[in-house]
């Protein structure tokens, strides 16, 4: 059985000076149109309690192009400008349905520089991609081939803070096939010292990508802070140096998580994780830096789409399940367990447990129960002595 999935293939490319200038103008126009449309929609609601939809903002865009002040909007392709209005409409829908916050204005320095082209605004032939308003195709480094017979439906061009150019091609991929069914089930306990601990007892060491470049990053940030604020060339160069270090850290982290999650999906039919509230955990300022570096949210996101692609099951156990304090042998719930306790002995059966391995075993058992009965796992939130039963995920202090 073959599954058709919409899959984005991201490549790096090297534009000519003319192409870079055209794309920079497009990025600026996209940001301008987005901000103007957001301002118009906000003003209409606050003053007249009127909701303006995508069609109204599209008509506004046509009128803006006819004015002398905004005539430069006609110099770039109209498709990215229309697409940004669609994205704004989607942001408002998410806000109305309480899935997101109110849309914010895009900053010239801090917002993502990108433009989206639909099929009417680019030409893809014989492995070459040419965008609207450009004569020559982009010089793309094809690090991997596109699916055979597939044609991109959407192309997104972006430039990261480090100055690197990327193009993302959205295609229909028919090559994704479910993996053979197995009986393997694994529980995963996330941590800091060990990035993940499996119910089998295996621990995957946290690569600590940010810590490896912490000294170099701190030096680059000090150099940036000494530059005069403004649009000077020296400050831009220092800012780009900091961005390159951050990009290096992010690339290493993403590569490690891709390899780890792919291995988990290939080896196991059911993967059980804990439904962590990372945003709340980041309020612990002592451990926030280490939690961010571990990037548990990215790992879960990868597991979600990879299990969906390859016919695997991902079970998220309720965050209040006390997996660390529950004996995996007799089921006795310990009253207290500070973060400093890494190995403990059960008061009921006398078994000695590694904190993380025991938690992973309990998560596996709870995940199997969820799969069988279809119900959530939510035991009582407090122990008999009144202490919270919430499992604390962070394992050790981060210097």
Short mmCIF file of N, CA and C in Angstrom, two decimals, residues 36-157:
data_model
loop_
_atom_site.label_atom_id
_atom_site.label_comp_id
_atom_site.label_asym_id
_atom_site.label_seq_id
_atom_site.Cartn_x
_atom_site.Cartn_y
_atom_site.Cartn_z
N UNK A 36 0.37 46.19 5.93
CA UNK A 36 -0.72 47.10 5.56
C UNK A 36 -2.08 46.41 5.67
N UNK A 37 -2.14 45.16 5.24
CA UNK A 37 -3.40 44.42 5.33
C UNK A 37 -3.78 44.17 6.79
N UNK A 38 -2.79 43.84 7.61
CA UNK A 38 -3.05 43.63 9.04
C UNK A 38 -3.55 44.91 9.69
N UNK A 39 -2.93 46.04 9.34
CA UNK A 39 -3.37 47.33 9.89
C UNK A 39 -4.79 47.65 9.45
N UNK A 40 -5.12 47.38 8.19
CA UNK A 40 -6.47 47.66 7.69
C UNK A 40 -7.51 46.79 8.38
N UNK A 41 -7.19 45.54 8.57
CA UNK A 41 -8.15 44.63 9.22
C UNK A 41 -8.32 45.00 10.70
N UNK A 42 -7.22 45.37 11.35
CA UNK A 42 -7.31 45.76 12.76
C UNK A 42 -8.12 47.04 12.92
N UNK A 43 -7.87 48.01 12.05
CA UNK A 43 -8.58 49.28 12.12
C UNK A 43 -10.07 49.09 11.86
N UNK A 44 -10.42 48.24 10.90
CA UNK A 44 -11.83 48.02 10.58
C UNK A 44 -12.56 47.38 11.75
N UNK A 45 -11.88 46.50 12.46
CA UNK A 45 -12.53 45.83 13.58
C UNK A 45 -12.67 46.75 14.79
N UNK A 46 -11.60 47.49 15.12
CA UNK A 46 -11.63 48.35 16.31
C UNK A 46 -12.58 49.54 16.14
N UNK A 47 -12.71 50.04 14.93
CA UNK A 47 -13.54 51.23 14.72
C UNK A 47 -14.98 50.89 14.34
N UNK A 48 -15.17 49.86 13.49
CA UNK A 48 -16.50 49.60 12.97
C UNK A 48 -17.01 48.19 13.29
N UNK A 49 -16.23 47.44 14.06
CA UNK A 49 -16.60 46.06 14.38
C UNK A 49 -16.87 45.26 13.10
N UNK A 50 -16.02 45.49 12.09
CA UNK A 50 -16.20 44.87 10.78
C UNK A 50 -15.05 43.91 10.50
N UNK A 51 -15.40 42.72 10.07
CA UNK A 51 -14.38 41.73 9.70
C UNK A 51 -14.11 41.81 8.21
N UNK A 52 -12.82 41.96 7.88
CA UNK A 52 -12.41 42.02 6.48
C UNK A 52 -11.77 40.69 6.12
N UNK A 53 -12.22 40.08 5.04
CA UNK A 53 -11.68 38.78 4.65
C UNK A 53 -10.60 38.93 3.59
N UNK A 54 -10.15 37.77 3.06
CA UNK A 54 -9.07 37.77 2.07
C UNK A 54 -9.48 38.51 0.80
N UNK A 55 -10.72 38.34 0.34
CA UNK A 55 -11.15 38.99 -0.90
C UNK A 55 -11.07 40.51 -0.79
N UNK A 56 -11.42 41.04 0.38
CA UNK A 56 -11.37 42.49 0.57
C UNK A 56 -9.93 42.99 0.56
N UNK A 57 -9.02 42.28 1.22
CA UNK A 57 -7.61 42.70 1.22
C UNK A 57 -6.99 42.55 -0.16
N UNK A 58 -7.44 41.56 -0.94
CA UNK A 58 -6.93 41.40 -2.30
C UNK A 58 -7.35 42.60 -3.16
N UNK A 59 -8.58 43.06 -2.96
CA UNK A 59 -9.02 44.26 -3.68
C UNK A 59 -8.23 45.49 -3.23
N UNK A 60 -7.90 45.55 -1.94
CA UNK A 60 -7.08 46.65 -1.44
C UNK A 60 -5.71 46.65 -2.11
N UNK A 61 -5.14 45.46 -2.29
CA UNK A 61 -3.83 45.35 -2.91
C UNK A 61 -3.86 45.93 -4.33
N UNK A 62 -4.91 45.63 -5.07
CA UNK A 62 -5.04 46.17 -6.42
C UNK A 62 -5.08 47.70 -6.39
N UNK A 63 -5.80 48.25 -5.41
CA UNK A 63 -5.88 49.71 -5.31
C UNK A 63 -4.54 50.30 -4.87
N UNK A 64 -3.84 49.63 -3.99
CA UNK A 64 -2.53 50.14 -3.55
C UNK A 64 -1.55 50.25 -4.71
N UNK A 65 -1.57 49.27 -5.58
CA UNK A 65 -0.64 49.28 -6.71
C UNK A 65 -0.87 50.47 -7.64
N UNK A 66 -2.08 50.99 -7.67
CA UNK A 66 -2.40 52.10 -8.58
C UNK A 66 -2.00 53.45 -8.01
N UNK A 67 -1.62 53.49 -6.73
CA UNK A 67 -1.20 54.76 -6.13
C UNK A 67 0.25 55.04 -6.47
N UNK A 68 0.61 56.31 -6.47
CA UNK A 68 1.99 56.69 -6.80
C UNK A 68 2.95 56.25 -5.71
N UNK A 69 2.51 56.30 -4.47
CA UNK A 69 3.39 55.96 -3.35
C UNK A 69 3.74 54.49 -3.32
N UNK A 70 2.81 53.61 -3.73
CA UNK A 70 3.01 52.16 -3.65
C UNK A 70 3.10 51.51 -5.03
N UNK A 71 3.44 52.30 -6.03
CA UNK A 71 3.53 51.75 -7.39
C UNK A 71 4.62 50.70 -7.50
N UNK A 72 5.61 50.75 -6.60
CA UNK A 72 6.71 49.78 -6.68
C UNK A 72 6.24 48.35 -6.39
N UNK A 73 5.04 48.18 -5.84
CA UNK A 73 4.53 46.83 -5.60
C UNK A 73 4.30 46.08 -6.91
N UNK A 74 4.11 46.81 -7.99
CA UNK A 74 3.88 46.18 -9.30
C UNK A 74 5.17 45.69 -9.93
N UNK A 75 6.32 46.05 -9.36
CA UNK A 75 7.60 45.66 -9.95
C UNK A 75 7.97 44.22 -9.63
N UNK A 76 7.33 43.63 -8.61
CA UNK A 76 7.63 42.24 -8.24
C UNK A 76 6.46 41.36 -8.63
N UNK A 77 6.64 40.07 -8.56
CA UNK A 77 5.56 39.14 -8.90
C UNK A 77 4.39 39.33 -7.94
N UNK A 78 3.18 39.29 -8.48
CA UNK A 78 2.00 39.49 -7.65
C UNK A 78 1.64 38.25 -6.83
N UNK A 79 2.13 37.08 -7.23
CA UNK A 79 1.75 35.84 -6.54
C UNK A 79 2.22 35.82 -5.09
N UNK A 80 3.50 36.13 -4.77
CA UNK A 80 3.89 36.16 -3.35
C UNK A 80 3.08 37.15 -2.53
N UNK A 81 2.67 38.26 -3.13
CA UNK A 81 1.87 39.23 -2.40
C UNK A 81 0.48 38.67 -2.09
N UNK A 82 -0.11 37.96 -3.05
CA UNK A 82 -1.40 37.33 -2.80
C UNK A 82 -1.27 36.21 -1.76
N UNK A 83 -0.18 35.49 -1.82
CA UNK A 83 0.02 34.40 -0.87
C UNK A 83 0.16 34.91 0.56
N UNK A 84 0.82 36.04 0.74
CA UNK A 84 0.97 36.57 2.09
C UNK A 84 -0.39 36.99 2.64
N UNK A 85 -1.30 37.46 1.78
CA UNK A 85 -2.65 37.79 2.24
C UNK A 85 -3.41 36.53 2.65
N UNK A 86 -3.17 35.42 1.94
CA UNK A 86 -3.79 34.15 2.33
C UNK A 86 -3.25 33.68 3.68
N UNK A 87 -1.94 33.86 3.88
CA UNK A 87 -1.35 33.48 5.17
C UNK A 87 -1.93 34.33 6.30
N UNK A 88 -2.16 35.61 6.03
CA UNK A 88 -2.76 36.48 7.04
C UNK A 88 -4.18 36.01 7.37
N UNK A 89 -4.92 35.61 6.34
CA UNK A 89 -6.27 35.08 6.57
C UNK A 89 -6.21 33.83 7.44
N UNK A 90 -5.25 32.96 7.16
CA UNK A 90 -5.09 31.76 7.99
C UNK A 90 -4.73 32.09 9.42
N UNK A 91 -3.91 33.13 9.63
CA UNK A 91 -3.55 33.54 10.98
C UNK A 91 -4.77 34.04 11.75
N UNK A 92 -5.64 34.78 11.05
CA UNK A 92 -6.85 35.26 11.71
C UNK A 92 -7.79 34.11 12.03
N UNK A 93 -7.91 33.14 11.14
CA UNK A 93 -8.76 31.97 11.41
C UNK A 93 -8.26 31.24 12.65
N UNK A 94 -6.95 31.07 12.75
CA UNK A 94 -6.38 30.42 13.94
C UNK A 94 -6.67 31.21 15.20
N UNK A 95 -6.63 32.54 15.07
CA UNK A 95 -6.93 33.38 16.24
C UNK A 95 -8.39 33.27 16.63
N UNK A 96 -9.30 33.31 15.66
CA UNK A 96 -10.73 33.22 15.97
C UNK A 96 -11.09 31.87 16.59
N UNK A 97 -10.42 30.82 16.12
CA UNK A 97 -10.71 29.48 16.66
C UNK A 97 -9.83 29.14 17.85
N UNK A 98 -9.13 30.14 18.38
CA UNK A 98 -8.34 30.01 19.62
C UNK A 98 -7.21 28.99 19.48
N UNK A 99 -6.65 28.92 18.28
CA UNK A 99 -5.48 28.06 18.06
C UNK A 99 -4.19 28.87 18.03
N UNK A 100 -4.29 30.18 18.07
CA UNK A 100 -3.11 31.03 18.01
C UNK A 100 -3.40 32.41 18.54
N UNK A 101 -2.35 33.21 18.66
CA UNK A 101 -2.50 34.57 19.15
C UNK A 101 -2.86 35.50 17.99
N UNK A 102 -3.15 36.73 18.34
CA UNK A 102 -3.50 37.72 17.33
C UNK A 102 -2.29 37.96 16.43
N UNK A 103 -2.48 38.05 15.11
CA UNK A 103 -1.34 38.26 14.19
C UNK A 103 -0.54 39.50 14.55
N UNK A 104 0.76 39.41 14.38
CA UNK A 104 1.66 40.52 14.71
C UNK A 104 2.28 41.08 13.43
N UNK A 105 2.68 42.33 13.52
CA UNK A 105 3.33 42.97 12.38
C UNK A 105 4.72 42.38 12.17
N UNK A 106 5.15 42.36 10.92
CA UNK A 106 6.45 41.80 10.57
C UNK A 106 7.52 42.88 10.65
N UNK A 107 8.61 42.57 11.33
CA UNK A 107 9.72 43.50 11.48
C UNK A 107 10.72 43.31 10.35
N UNK A 108 11.31 44.40 9.91
CA UNK A 108 12.29 44.31 8.82
C UNK A 108 13.52 43.53 9.25
N UNK A 109 13.91 43.63 10.51
CA UNK A 109 15.14 42.99 10.97
C UNK A 109 14.90 41.60 11.55
N UNK A 110 13.73 41.39 12.16
CA UNK A 110 13.54 40.15 12.91
C UNK A 110 12.64 39.14 12.22
N UNK A 111 11.80 39.57 11.32
CA UNK A 111 10.87 38.62 10.68
C UNK A 111 11.58 37.76 9.64
N UNK A 112 10.99 36.62 9.35
CA UNK A 112 11.57 35.69 8.38
C UNK A 112 11.45 36.26 6.97
N UNK A 113 12.54 36.22 6.24
CA UNK A 113 12.57 36.71 4.85
C UNK A 113 12.21 35.55 3.93
N UNK A 114 10.99 35.57 3.39
CA UNK A 114 10.56 34.48 2.54
C UNK A 114 9.46 34.96 1.60
N UNK A 115 9.28 34.22 0.54
CA UNK A 115 8.23 34.50 -0.45
C UNK A 115 7.76 33.16 -1.01
N UNK A 116 6.46 33.04 -1.19
CA UNK A 116 5.88 31.79 -1.68
C UNK A 116 5.33 31.99 -3.09
N UNK A 117 5.70 31.07 -3.98
CA UNK A 117 5.26 31.11 -5.38
C UNK A 117 4.40 29.88 -5.66
N UNK A 118 3.27 30.10 -6.30
CA UNK A 118 2.45 28.98 -6.75
C UNK A 118 2.84 28.61 -8.18
N UNK A 119 2.19 27.60 -8.73
CA UNK A 119 2.61 27.05 -10.03
C UNK A 119 2.54 28.07 -11.17
N UNK A 120 1.73 29.10 -11.01
CA UNK A 120 1.62 30.11 -12.08
C UNK A 120 2.79 31.09 -12.07
N UNK A 121 3.63 31.03 -11.05
CA UNK A 121 4.70 32.01 -10.92
C UNK A 121 6.08 31.39 -10.98
N UNK A 122 6.19 30.14 -11.42
CA UNK A 122 7.51 29.54 -11.60
C UNK A 122 7.42 28.49 -12.70
N UNK A 123 8.57 28.14 -13.24
CA UNK A 123 8.65 27.11 -14.29
C UNK A 123 9.70 26.10 -13.88
N UNK A 124 9.28 24.83 -13.80
CA UNK A 124 10.19 23.75 -13.45
C UNK A 124 10.25 22.77 -14.61
N UNK A 125 11.42 22.74 -15.26
CA UNK A 125 11.60 21.85 -16.41
C UNK A 125 13.01 21.28 -16.40
N UNK A 126 13.07 19.97 -16.61
CA UNK A 126 14.36 19.28 -16.75
C UNK A 126 15.32 19.60 -15.61
N UNK A 127 14.79 19.64 -14.40
CA UNK A 127 15.63 19.86 -13.24
C UNK A 127 16.07 21.29 -13.04
N UNK A 128 15.46 22.24 -13.71
CA UNK A 128 15.78 23.65 -13.52
C UNK A 128 14.54 24.39 -13.05
N UNK A 129 14.74 25.37 -12.18
CA UNK A 129 13.65 26.14 -11.60
C UNK A 129 13.86 27.62 -11.91
N UNK A 130 12.88 28.22 -12.55
CA UNK A 130 12.93 29.64 -12.89
C UNK A 130 11.72 30.33 -12.28
N UNK A 131 11.97 31.39 -11.52
CA UNK A 131 10.90 32.11 -10.86
C UNK A 131 10.42 33.27 -11.73
N UNK A 132 9.22 33.75 -11.45
CA UNK A 132 8.67 34.89 -12.17
C UNK A 132 9.55 36.11 -11.99
N UNK A 133 9.62 36.95 -13.02
CA UNK A 133 10.42 38.17 -13.04
C UNK A 133 11.91 37.90 -13.14
N UNK A 134 12.29 36.64 -13.42
CA UNK A 134 13.70 36.29 -13.56
C UNK A 134 13.94 35.64 -14.90
N UNK A 135 15.07 35.96 -15.52
CA UNK A 135 15.41 35.40 -16.82
C UNK A 135 16.12 34.05 -16.69
N UNK A 136 17.00 33.95 -15.70
CA UNK A 136 17.82 32.74 -15.56
C UNK A 136 17.29 31.86 -14.43
N UNK A 137 17.49 30.54 -14.55
CA UNK A 137 17.07 29.64 -13.46
C UNK A 137 17.96 29.79 -12.24
N UNK A 138 17.47 29.33 -11.11
CA UNK A 138 18.24 29.38 -9.87
C UNK A 138 19.33 28.32 -9.89
N UNK A 139 20.48 28.67 -9.32
CA UNK A 139 21.58 27.71 -9.20
C UNK A 139 21.38 26.92 -7.92
N UNK A 140 20.65 25.79 -8.04
CA UNK A 140 20.28 24.98 -6.87
C UNK A 140 21.25 23.82 -6.72
N UNK A 141 21.65 23.54 -5.50
CA UNK A 141 22.47 22.36 -5.20
C UNK A 141 21.50 21.22 -4.89
N UNK A 142 21.31 20.33 -5.86
CA UNK A 142 20.35 19.24 -5.71
C UNK A 142 20.98 18.14 -4.86
N UNK A 143 20.87 18.27 -3.56
CA UNK A 143 21.48 17.31 -2.63
C UNK A 143 20.77 15.96 -2.66
N UNK A 144 19.53 15.93 -3.11
CA UNK A 144 18.78 14.68 -3.28
C UNK A 144 17.74 14.91 -4.36
N UNK A 145 17.39 13.87 -5.09
CA UNK A 145 16.44 14.06 -6.20
C UNK A 145 15.01 14.21 -5.70
N UNK A 146 14.20 14.89 -6.48
CA UNK A 146 12.78 14.94 -6.20
C UNK A 146 12.15 13.59 -6.53
N UNK A 147 11.00 13.26 -5.96
CA UNK A 147 10.33 11.99 -6.30
C UNK A 147 10.11 11.88 -7.81
N UNK A 148 10.32 10.70 -8.32
CA UNK A 148 10.21 10.48 -9.77
C UNK A 148 8.80 10.79 -10.26
N UNK A 149 8.75 11.65 -11.28
CA UNK A 149 7.48 11.98 -11.88
C UNK A 149 6.70 13.08 -11.17
N UNK A 150 7.23 13.58 -10.06
CA UNK A 150 6.50 14.61 -9.32
C UNK A 150 6.87 16.00 -9.83
N UNK A 151 5.91 16.91 -9.76
CA UNK A 151 6.11 18.29 -10.17
C UNK A 151 5.77 19.18 -8.97
N UNK A 152 6.62 20.13 -8.62
CA UNK A 152 6.33 21.00 -7.48
C UNK A 152 5.04 21.78 -7.68
N UNK A 153 4.25 21.87 -6.63
CA UNK A 153 3.03 22.66 -6.67
C UNK A 153 3.23 24.04 -6.05
N UNK A 154 4.16 24.14 -5.12
CA UNK A 154 4.46 25.41 -4.46
C UNK A 154 5.95 25.50 -4.23
N UNK A 155 6.49 26.68 -4.42
CA UNK A 155 7.92 26.93 -4.19
C UNK A 155 8.05 28.08 -3.20
N UNK A 156 8.81 27.86 -2.15
CA UNK A 156 9.05 28.89 -1.14
C UNK A 156 10.54 29.21 -1.11
N UNK A 157 10.87 30.47 -1.33
CA UNK A 157 12.25 30.94 -1.30
C UNK A 157 12.46 31.70 -0.01
#
